[in-house]
Coordinates of N, CA and C and ligand atoms in Angstrom, one line a residue:
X1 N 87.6 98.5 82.9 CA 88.3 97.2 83.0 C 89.2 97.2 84.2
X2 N 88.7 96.7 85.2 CA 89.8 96.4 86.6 C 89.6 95.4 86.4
X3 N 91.1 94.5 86.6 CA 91.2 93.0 86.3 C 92.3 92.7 87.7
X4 N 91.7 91.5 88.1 CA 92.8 91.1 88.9 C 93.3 89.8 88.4
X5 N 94.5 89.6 88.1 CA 95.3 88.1 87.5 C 95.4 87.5 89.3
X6 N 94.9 86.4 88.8 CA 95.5 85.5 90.1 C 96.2 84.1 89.7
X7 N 96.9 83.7 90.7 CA 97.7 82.7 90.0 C 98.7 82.4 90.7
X8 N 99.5 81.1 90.7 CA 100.4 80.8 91.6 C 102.0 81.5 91.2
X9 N 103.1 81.8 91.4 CA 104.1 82.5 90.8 C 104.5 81.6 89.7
X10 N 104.7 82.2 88.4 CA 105.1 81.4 87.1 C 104.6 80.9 86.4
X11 N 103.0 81.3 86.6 CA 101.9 80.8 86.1 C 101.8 82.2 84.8
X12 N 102.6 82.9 84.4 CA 102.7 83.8 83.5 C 101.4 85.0 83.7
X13 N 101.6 85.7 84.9 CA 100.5 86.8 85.2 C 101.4 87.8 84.5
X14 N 102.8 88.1 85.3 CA 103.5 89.0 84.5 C 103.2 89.3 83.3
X15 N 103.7 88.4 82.1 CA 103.6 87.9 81.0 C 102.2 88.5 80.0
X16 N 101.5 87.6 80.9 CA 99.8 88.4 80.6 C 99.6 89.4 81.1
X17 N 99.8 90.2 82.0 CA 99.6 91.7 82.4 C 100.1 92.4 81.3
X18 N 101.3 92.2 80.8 CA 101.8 93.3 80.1 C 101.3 93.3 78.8
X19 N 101.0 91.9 78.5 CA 100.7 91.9 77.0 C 99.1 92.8 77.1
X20 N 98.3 92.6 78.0 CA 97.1 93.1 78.2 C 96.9 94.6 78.9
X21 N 98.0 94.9 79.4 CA 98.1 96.2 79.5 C 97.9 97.0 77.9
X22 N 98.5 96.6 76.9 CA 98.8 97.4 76.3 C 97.6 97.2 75.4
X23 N 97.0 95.9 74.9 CA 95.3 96.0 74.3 C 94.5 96.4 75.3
X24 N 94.5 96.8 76.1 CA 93.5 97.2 76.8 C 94.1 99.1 77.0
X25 N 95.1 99.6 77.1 CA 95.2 101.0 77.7 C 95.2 101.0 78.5
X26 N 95.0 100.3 79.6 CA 95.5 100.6 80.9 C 96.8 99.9 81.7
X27 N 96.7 100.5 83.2 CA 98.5 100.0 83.9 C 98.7 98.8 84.1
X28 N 99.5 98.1 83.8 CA 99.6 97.0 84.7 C 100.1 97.2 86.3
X29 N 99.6 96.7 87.3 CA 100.3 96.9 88.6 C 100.5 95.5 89.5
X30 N 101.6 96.0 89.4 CA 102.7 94.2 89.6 C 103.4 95.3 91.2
X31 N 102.6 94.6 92.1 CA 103.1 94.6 93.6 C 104.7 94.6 93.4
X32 N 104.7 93.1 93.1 CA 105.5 92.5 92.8 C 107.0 93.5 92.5
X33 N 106.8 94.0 91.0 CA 107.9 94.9 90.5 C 107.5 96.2 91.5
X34 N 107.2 96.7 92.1 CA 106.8 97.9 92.9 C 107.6 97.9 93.9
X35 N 108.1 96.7 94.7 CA 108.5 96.4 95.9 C 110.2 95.9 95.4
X36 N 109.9 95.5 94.1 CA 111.7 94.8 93.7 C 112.2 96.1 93.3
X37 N 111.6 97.5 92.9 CA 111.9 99.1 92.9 C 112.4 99.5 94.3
X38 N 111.5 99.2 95.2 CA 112.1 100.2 96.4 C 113.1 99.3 97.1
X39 N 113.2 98.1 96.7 CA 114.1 96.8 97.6 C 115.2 97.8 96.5
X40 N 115.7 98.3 95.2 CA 116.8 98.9 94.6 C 117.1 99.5 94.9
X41 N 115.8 100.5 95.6 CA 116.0 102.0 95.7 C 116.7 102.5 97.3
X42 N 116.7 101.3 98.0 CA 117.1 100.9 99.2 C 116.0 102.0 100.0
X43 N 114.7 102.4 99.5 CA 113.9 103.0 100.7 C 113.5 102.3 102.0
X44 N 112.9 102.9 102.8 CA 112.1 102.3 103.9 C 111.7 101.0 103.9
X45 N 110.6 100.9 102.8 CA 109.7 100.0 102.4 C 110.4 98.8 101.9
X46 N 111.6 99.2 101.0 CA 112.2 98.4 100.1 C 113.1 97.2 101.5
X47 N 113.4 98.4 102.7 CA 114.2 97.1 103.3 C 113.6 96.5 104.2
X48 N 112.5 96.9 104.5 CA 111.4 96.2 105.5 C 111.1 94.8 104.6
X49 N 110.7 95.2 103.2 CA 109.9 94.0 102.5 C 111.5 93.2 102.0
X50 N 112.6 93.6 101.9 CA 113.7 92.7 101.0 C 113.9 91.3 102.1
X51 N 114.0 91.1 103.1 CA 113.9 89.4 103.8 C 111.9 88.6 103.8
X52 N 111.6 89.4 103.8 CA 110.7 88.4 103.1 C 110.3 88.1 101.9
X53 N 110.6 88.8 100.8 CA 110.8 88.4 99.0 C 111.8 87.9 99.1
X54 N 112.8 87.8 99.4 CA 114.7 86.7 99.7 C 113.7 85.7 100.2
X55 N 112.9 85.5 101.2 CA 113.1 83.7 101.9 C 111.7 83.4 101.4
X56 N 111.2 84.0 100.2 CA 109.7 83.5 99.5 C 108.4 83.9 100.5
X57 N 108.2 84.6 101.5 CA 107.0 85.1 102.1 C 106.5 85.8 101.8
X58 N 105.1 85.8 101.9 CA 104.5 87.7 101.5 C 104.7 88.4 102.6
X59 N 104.8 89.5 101.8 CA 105.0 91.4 102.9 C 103.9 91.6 103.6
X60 N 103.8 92.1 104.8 CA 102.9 91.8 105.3 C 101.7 93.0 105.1
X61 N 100.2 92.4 105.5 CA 99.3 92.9 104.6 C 99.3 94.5 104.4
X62 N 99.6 95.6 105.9 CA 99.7 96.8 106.1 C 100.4 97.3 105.0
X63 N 101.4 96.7 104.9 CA 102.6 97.7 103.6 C 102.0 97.6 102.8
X64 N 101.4 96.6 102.2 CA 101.3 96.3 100.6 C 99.4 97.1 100.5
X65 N 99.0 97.2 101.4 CA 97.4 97.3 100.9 C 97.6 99.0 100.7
X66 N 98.7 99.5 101.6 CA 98.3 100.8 101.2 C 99.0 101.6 99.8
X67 N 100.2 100.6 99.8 CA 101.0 100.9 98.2 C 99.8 100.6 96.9
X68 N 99.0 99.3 97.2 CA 98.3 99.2 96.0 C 97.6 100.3 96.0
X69 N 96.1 100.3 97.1 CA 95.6 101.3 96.9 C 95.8 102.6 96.5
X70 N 96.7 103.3 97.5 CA 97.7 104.3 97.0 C 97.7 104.2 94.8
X71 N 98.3 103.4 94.8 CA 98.6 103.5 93.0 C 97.2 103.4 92.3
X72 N 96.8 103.1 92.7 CA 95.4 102.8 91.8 C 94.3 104.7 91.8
X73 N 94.9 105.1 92.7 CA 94.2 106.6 93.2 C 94.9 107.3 91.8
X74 N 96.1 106.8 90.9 CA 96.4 107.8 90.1 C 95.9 108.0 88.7
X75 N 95.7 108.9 88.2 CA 95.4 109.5 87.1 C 95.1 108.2 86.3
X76 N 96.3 107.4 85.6 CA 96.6 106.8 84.6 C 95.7 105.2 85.3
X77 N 94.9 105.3 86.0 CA 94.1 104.2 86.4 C 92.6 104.8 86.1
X78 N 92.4 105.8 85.8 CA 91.0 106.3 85.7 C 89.8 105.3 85.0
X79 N 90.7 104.8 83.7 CA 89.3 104.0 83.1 C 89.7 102.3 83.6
X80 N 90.9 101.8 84.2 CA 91.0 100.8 84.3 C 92.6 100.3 85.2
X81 N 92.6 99.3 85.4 CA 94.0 98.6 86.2 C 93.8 97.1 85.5
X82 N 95.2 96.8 85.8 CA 95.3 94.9 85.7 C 96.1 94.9 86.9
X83 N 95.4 94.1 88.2 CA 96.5 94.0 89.5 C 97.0 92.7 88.9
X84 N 98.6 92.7 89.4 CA 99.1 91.3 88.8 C 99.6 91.0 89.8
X85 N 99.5 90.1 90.8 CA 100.1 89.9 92.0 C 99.6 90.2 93.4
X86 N 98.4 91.0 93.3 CA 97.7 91.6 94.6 C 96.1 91.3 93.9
X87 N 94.9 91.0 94.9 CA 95.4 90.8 96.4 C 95.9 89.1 96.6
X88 N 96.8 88.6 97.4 CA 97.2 87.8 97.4 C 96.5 87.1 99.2
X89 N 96.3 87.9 99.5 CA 95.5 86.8 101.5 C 94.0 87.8 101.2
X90 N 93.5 86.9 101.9 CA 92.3 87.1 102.1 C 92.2 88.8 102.7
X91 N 92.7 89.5 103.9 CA 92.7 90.4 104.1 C 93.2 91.5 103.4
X92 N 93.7 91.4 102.1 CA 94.0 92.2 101.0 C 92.4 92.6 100.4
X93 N 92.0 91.5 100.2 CA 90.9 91.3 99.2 C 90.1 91.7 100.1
X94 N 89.4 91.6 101.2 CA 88.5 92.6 102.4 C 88.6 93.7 102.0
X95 N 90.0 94.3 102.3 CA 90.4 95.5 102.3 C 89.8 96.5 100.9
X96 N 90.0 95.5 99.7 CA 89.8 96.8 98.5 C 87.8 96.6 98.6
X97 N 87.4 95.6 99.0 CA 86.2 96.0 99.5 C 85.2 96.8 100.0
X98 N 86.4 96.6 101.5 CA 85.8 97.8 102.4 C 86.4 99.3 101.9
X99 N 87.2 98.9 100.7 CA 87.5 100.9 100.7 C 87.0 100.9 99.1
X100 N 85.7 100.1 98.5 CA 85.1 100.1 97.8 C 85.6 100.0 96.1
X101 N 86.8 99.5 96.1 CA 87.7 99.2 94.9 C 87.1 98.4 94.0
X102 N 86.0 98.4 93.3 CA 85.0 97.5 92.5 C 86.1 96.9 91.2
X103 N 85.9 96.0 91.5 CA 86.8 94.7 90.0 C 85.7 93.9 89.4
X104 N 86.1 94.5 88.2 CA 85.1 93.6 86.9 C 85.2 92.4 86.6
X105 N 86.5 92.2 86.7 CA 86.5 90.4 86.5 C 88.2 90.0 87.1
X106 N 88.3 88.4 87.8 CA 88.8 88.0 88.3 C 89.4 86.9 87.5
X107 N 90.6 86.8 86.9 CA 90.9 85.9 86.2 C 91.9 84.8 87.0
X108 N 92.0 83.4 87.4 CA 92.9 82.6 87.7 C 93.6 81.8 86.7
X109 N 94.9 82.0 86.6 CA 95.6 80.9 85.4 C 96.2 79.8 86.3
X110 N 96.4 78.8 85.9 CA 96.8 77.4 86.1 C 98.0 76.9 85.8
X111 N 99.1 76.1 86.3 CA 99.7 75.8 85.6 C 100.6 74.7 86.2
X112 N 100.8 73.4 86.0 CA 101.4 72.7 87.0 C 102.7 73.2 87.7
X113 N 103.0 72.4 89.4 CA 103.9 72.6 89.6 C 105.3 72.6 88.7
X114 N 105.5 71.3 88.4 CA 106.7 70.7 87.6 C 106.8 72.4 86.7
X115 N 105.6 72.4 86.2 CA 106.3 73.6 84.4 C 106.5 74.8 85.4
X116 N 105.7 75.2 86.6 CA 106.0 76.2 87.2 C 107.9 76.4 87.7
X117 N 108.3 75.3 88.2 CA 110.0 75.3 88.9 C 110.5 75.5 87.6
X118 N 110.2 74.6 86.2 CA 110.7 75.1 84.7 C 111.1 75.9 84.4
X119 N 109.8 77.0 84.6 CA 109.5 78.5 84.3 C 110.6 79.6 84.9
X120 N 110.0 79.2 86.2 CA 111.2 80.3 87.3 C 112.9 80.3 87.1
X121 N 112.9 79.0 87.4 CA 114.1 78.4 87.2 C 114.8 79.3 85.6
X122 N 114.1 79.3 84.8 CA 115.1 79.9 83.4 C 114.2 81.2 83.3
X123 N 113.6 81.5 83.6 CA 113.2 83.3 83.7 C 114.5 83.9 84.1
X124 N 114.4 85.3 83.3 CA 115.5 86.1 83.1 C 115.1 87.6 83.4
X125 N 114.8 88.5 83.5 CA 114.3 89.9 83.9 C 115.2 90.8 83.2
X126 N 114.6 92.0 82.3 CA 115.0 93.5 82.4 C 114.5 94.4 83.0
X127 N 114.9 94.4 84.6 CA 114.5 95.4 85.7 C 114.2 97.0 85.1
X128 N 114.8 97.3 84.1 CA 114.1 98.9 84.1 C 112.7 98.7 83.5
X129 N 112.2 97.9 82.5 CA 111.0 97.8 81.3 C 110.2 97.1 82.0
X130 N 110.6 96.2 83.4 CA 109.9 94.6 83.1 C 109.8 94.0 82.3
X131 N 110.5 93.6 81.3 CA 110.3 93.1 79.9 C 110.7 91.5 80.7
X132 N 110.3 90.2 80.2 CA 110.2 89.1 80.9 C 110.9 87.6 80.1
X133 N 111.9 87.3 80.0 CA 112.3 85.9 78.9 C 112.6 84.7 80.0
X134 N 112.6 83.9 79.3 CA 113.0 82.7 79.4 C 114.2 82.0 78.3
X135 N 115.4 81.4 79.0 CA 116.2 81.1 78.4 C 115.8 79.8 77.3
X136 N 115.0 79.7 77.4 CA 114.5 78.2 76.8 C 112.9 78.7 76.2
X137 N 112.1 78.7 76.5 CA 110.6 79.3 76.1 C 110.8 80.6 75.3
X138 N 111.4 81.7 76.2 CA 111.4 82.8 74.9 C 113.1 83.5 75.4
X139 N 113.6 82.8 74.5 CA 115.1 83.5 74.9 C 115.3 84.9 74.2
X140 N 115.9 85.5 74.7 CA 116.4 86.8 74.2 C 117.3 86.8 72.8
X141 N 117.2 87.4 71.7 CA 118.4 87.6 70.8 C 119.6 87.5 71.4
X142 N 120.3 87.9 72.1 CA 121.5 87.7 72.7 C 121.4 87.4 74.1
X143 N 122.3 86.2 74.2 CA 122.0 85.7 75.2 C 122.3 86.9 76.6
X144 N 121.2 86.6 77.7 CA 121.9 88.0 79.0 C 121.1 88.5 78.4
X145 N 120.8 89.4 77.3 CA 121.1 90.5 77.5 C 119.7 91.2 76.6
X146 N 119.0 92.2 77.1 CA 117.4 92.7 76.4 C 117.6 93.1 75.1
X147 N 116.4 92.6 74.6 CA 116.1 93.1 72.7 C 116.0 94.0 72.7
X148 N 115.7 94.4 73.6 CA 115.5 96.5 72.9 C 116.9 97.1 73.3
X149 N 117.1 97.4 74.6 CA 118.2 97.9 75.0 C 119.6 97.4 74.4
X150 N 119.8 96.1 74.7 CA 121.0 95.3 74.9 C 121.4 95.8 76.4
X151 N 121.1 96.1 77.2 CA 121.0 95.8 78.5 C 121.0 94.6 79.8
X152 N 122.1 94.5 80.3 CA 121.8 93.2 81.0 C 120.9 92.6 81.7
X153 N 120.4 91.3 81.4 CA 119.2 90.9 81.9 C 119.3 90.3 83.2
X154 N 118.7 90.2 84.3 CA 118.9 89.6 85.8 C 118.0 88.3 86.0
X155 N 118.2 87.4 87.0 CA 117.8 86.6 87.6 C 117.3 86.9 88.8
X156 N 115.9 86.3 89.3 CA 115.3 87.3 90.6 C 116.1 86.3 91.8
X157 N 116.3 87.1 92.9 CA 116.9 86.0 94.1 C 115.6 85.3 94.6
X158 N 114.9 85.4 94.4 CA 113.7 84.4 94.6 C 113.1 83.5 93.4
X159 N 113.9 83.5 92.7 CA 113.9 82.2 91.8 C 114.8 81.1 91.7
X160 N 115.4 80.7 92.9 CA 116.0 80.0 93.0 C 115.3 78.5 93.5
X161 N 114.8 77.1 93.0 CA 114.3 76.0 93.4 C 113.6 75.8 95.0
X162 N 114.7 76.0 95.9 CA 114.0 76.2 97.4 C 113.3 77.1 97.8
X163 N 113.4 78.8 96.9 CA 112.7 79.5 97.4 C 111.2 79.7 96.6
X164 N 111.5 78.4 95.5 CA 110.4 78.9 94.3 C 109.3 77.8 95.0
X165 N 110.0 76.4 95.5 CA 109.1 75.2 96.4 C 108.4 76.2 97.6
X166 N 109.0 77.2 98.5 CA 108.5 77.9 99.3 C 107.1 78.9 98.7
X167 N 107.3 79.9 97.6 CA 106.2 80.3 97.2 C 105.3 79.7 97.2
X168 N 105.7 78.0 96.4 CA 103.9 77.2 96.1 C 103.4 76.9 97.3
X169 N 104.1 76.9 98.5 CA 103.5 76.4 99.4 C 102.9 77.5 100.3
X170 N 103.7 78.8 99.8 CA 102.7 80.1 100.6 C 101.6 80.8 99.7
X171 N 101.7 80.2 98.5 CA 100.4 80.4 97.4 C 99.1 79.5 98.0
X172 N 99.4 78.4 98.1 CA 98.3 77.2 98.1 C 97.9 77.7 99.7
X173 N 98.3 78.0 100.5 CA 98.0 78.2 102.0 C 97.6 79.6 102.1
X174 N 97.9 80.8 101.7 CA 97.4 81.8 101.6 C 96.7 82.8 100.7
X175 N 96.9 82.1 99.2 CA 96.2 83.3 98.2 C 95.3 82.1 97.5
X176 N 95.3 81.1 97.6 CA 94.2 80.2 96.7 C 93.2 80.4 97.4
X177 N 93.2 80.1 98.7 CA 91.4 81.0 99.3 C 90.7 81.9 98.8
X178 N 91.4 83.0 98.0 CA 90.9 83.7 97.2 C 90.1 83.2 95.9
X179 N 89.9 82.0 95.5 CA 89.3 81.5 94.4 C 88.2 81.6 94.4
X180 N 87.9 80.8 96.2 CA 86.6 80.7 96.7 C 86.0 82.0 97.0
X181 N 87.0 82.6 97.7 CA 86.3 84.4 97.7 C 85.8 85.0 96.8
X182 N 86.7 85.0 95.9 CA 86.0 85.7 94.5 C 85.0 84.7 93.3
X183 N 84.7 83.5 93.9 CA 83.5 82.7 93.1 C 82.1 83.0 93.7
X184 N 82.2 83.3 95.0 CA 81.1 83.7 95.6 C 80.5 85.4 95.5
X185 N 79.7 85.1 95.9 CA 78.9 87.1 95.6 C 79.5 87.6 96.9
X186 N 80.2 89.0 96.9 CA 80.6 89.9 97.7 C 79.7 89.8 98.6
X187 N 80.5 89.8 99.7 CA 79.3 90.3 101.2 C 78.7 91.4 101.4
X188 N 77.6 92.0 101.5 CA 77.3 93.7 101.5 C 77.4 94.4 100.3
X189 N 76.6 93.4 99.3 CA 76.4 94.0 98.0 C 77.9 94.4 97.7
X190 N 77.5 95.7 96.8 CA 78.4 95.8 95.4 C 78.6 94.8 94.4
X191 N 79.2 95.5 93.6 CA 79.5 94.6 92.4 C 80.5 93.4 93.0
X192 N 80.1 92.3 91.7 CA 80.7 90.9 92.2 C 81.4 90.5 91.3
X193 N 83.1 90.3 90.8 CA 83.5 90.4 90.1 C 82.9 89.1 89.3
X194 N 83.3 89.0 87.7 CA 83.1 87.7 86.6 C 84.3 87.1 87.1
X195 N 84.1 86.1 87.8 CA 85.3 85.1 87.6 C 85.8 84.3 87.0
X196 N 86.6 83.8 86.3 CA 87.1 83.0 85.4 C 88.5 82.1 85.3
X197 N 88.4 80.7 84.7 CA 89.6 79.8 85.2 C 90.5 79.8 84.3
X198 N 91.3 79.9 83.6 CA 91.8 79.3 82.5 C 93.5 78.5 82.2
X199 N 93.8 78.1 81.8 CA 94.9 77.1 81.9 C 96.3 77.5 81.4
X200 N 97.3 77.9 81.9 CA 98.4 79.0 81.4 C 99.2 78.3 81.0
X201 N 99.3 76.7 80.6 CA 99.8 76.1 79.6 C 99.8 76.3 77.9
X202 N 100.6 76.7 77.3 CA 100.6 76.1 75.8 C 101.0 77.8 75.4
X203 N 101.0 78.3 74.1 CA 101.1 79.8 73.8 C 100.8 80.4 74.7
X204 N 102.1 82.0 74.4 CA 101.3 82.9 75.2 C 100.6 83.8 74.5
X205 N 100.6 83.6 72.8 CA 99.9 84.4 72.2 C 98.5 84.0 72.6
X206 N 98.5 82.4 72.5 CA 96.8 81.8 72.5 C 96.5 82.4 73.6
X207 N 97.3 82.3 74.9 CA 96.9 82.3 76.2 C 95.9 84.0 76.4
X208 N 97.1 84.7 75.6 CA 96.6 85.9 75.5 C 95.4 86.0 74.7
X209 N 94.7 85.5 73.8 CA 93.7 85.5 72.8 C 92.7 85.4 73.8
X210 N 93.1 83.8 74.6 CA 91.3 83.5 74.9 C 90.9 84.3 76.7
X211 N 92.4 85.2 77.0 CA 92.0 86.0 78.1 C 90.7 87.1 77.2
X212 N 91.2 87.8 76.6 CA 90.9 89.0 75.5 C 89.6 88.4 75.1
X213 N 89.5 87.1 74.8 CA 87.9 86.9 75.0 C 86.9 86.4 75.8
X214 N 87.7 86.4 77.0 CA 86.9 86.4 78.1 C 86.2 87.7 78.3
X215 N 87.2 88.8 78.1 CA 86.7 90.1 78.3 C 85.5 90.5 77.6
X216 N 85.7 90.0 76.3 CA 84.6 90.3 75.5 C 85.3 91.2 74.7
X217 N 86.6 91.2 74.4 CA 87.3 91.7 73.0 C 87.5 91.3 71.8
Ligands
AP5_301 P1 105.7 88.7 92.4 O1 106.7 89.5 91.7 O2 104.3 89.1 92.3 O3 105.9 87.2 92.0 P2 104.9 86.0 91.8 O4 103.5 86.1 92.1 O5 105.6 85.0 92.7 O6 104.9 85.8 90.4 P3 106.0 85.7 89.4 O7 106.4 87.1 89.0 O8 107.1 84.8 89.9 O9 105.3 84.9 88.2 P4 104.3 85.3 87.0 O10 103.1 84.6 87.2 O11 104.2 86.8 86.9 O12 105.1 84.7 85.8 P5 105.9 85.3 84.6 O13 104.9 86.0 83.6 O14 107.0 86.2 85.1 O15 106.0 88.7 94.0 C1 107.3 88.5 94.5 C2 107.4 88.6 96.0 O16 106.9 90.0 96.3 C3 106.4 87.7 96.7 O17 107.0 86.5 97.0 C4 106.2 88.5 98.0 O18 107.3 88.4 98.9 C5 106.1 90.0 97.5 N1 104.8 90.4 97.1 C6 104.3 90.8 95.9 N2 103.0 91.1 95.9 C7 102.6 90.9 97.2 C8 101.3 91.0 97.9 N3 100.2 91.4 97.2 N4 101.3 90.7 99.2 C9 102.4 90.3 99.9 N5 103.6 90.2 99.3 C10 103.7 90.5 98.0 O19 106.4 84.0 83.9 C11 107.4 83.2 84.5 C12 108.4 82.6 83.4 O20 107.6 81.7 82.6 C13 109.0 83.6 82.5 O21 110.3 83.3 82.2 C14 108.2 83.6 81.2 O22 108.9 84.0 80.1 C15 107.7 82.2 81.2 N6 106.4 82.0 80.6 C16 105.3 82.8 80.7 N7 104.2 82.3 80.0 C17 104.7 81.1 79.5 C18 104.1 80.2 78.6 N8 102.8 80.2 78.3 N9 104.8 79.1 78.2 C19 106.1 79.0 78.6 N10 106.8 79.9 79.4 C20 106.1 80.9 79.8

């Protein structure tokens, strides 16, 4: 089961990665949370990539293709991955190609603009779990603050309206090409992933059902 979630930000990949990580047994890997780790951890990486996650741009392709690849080489990906956030440009997606990274199926969720700025806008984070709420959709038992821990919950600096209008516009210009990429048959054989569309409006339990039977679970 290698899965790649695609989707515009807020379109609930997170959300469905994790719930699907765990019926399925395998990692979820969220670029995404990978890069908001070393932007903490103040490494190399972390300060190279922290002004382009601040002003809504992607990292550019070098850093990020070799951190994914890199992770996917480890142990706990043997029988499977869910990428949640990569590959996002066309030269991502070449790349696990040419270094022969075969994906079973390619899922795109949908979700209008309007519910997308909704979404971001009242999304809340517990940075150590990833655990994911919304102050209005799924608020936390106490307000702030995580159900399991009681740990304070954060706001990402790129969920702020100007920077959230900036993502859709570096989504639709850079990673929606990938729709077309992945509807079409690979170039130079290999396997061609199952692509599939589906609508990230309404439950996330449903949302999560009729992923799960896409898979054929
Ligand atoms: P990343 O962290 O990947 O962010 P993103 O793709 O913009 O996606 P989000 O995490 O914002 O949204 P999501 O779809 O996961 O939604 P979620 O489930 O949280 O990337 C951040 C930055 O890192 C990028 O801008 C870039 O700079 C860099 N980066 C990362 N990967 C990169 C790459 N491959 N290449 C280059 N740069 C890269 O849900 C959102 C909210 O909605 C939550 O509050 C949730 O509770 C709520 N919600 C979820 N489902 C529902 C539902 N069904 N109904 C109502 N509310 C819902």
């Amino acid at each position: 089961m290698r899965i790649i979630l695609l989707g515009a930000p807020g379109v609930g990949k997170g959300t469905q990665a994790l719930l699907l990580a765990r019926a399925l047994n395998v990692p979820q890997i969220s670029t995404g949370d990978m890069l908001r780790a070393a932007v903490q951890a103040q490494t190399s990486l972390g300060l190279d990539a922290k002004s382009f996650m601040d002003s809504g741009r992607l990292v550019p392709d070098e850093i990020i293709i070799d951190l994914a690849v890199d992770r996917i080489k480890q142990p706990d990906c043997a029988h499977g991955f869910i990428f949640d956030g990569f590959p996002r440009t066309l030269a991502q997606a070449q790349a696990l190609h040419e270094k022969d990274v075969a994906i079973d199926h390619v899922i795109e969720i949908k979700v209008s603009d309007e519910d997308i700025i909704r979404r971001l806008s009242g999304r809340r984070i517990h940075q150590p779990s990833g655990r994911i709420y919304h102050v209005d959709f799924d608020p936390p038992h106490t307000p702030g603050k995580d159900n399991h821990t009681g740990e304070d919950l954060i706001q990402r600096e790129d969920d702020k309206e100007v920077t959230i209008r900036k993502r859709l516009h570096v989504y639709r210009d850079q990673t929606e090409p990938l729709v077309a990429y992945y509807q079409q048959a690979l170039p130079s054989g290999g396997l061609t992933p199952q692509f599939h569309c589906i609508s990230g409006t309404g439950d996330v339990a449903q949302i999560q059902g009729e992923i799960l039977g896409l898979l054929g679970r």
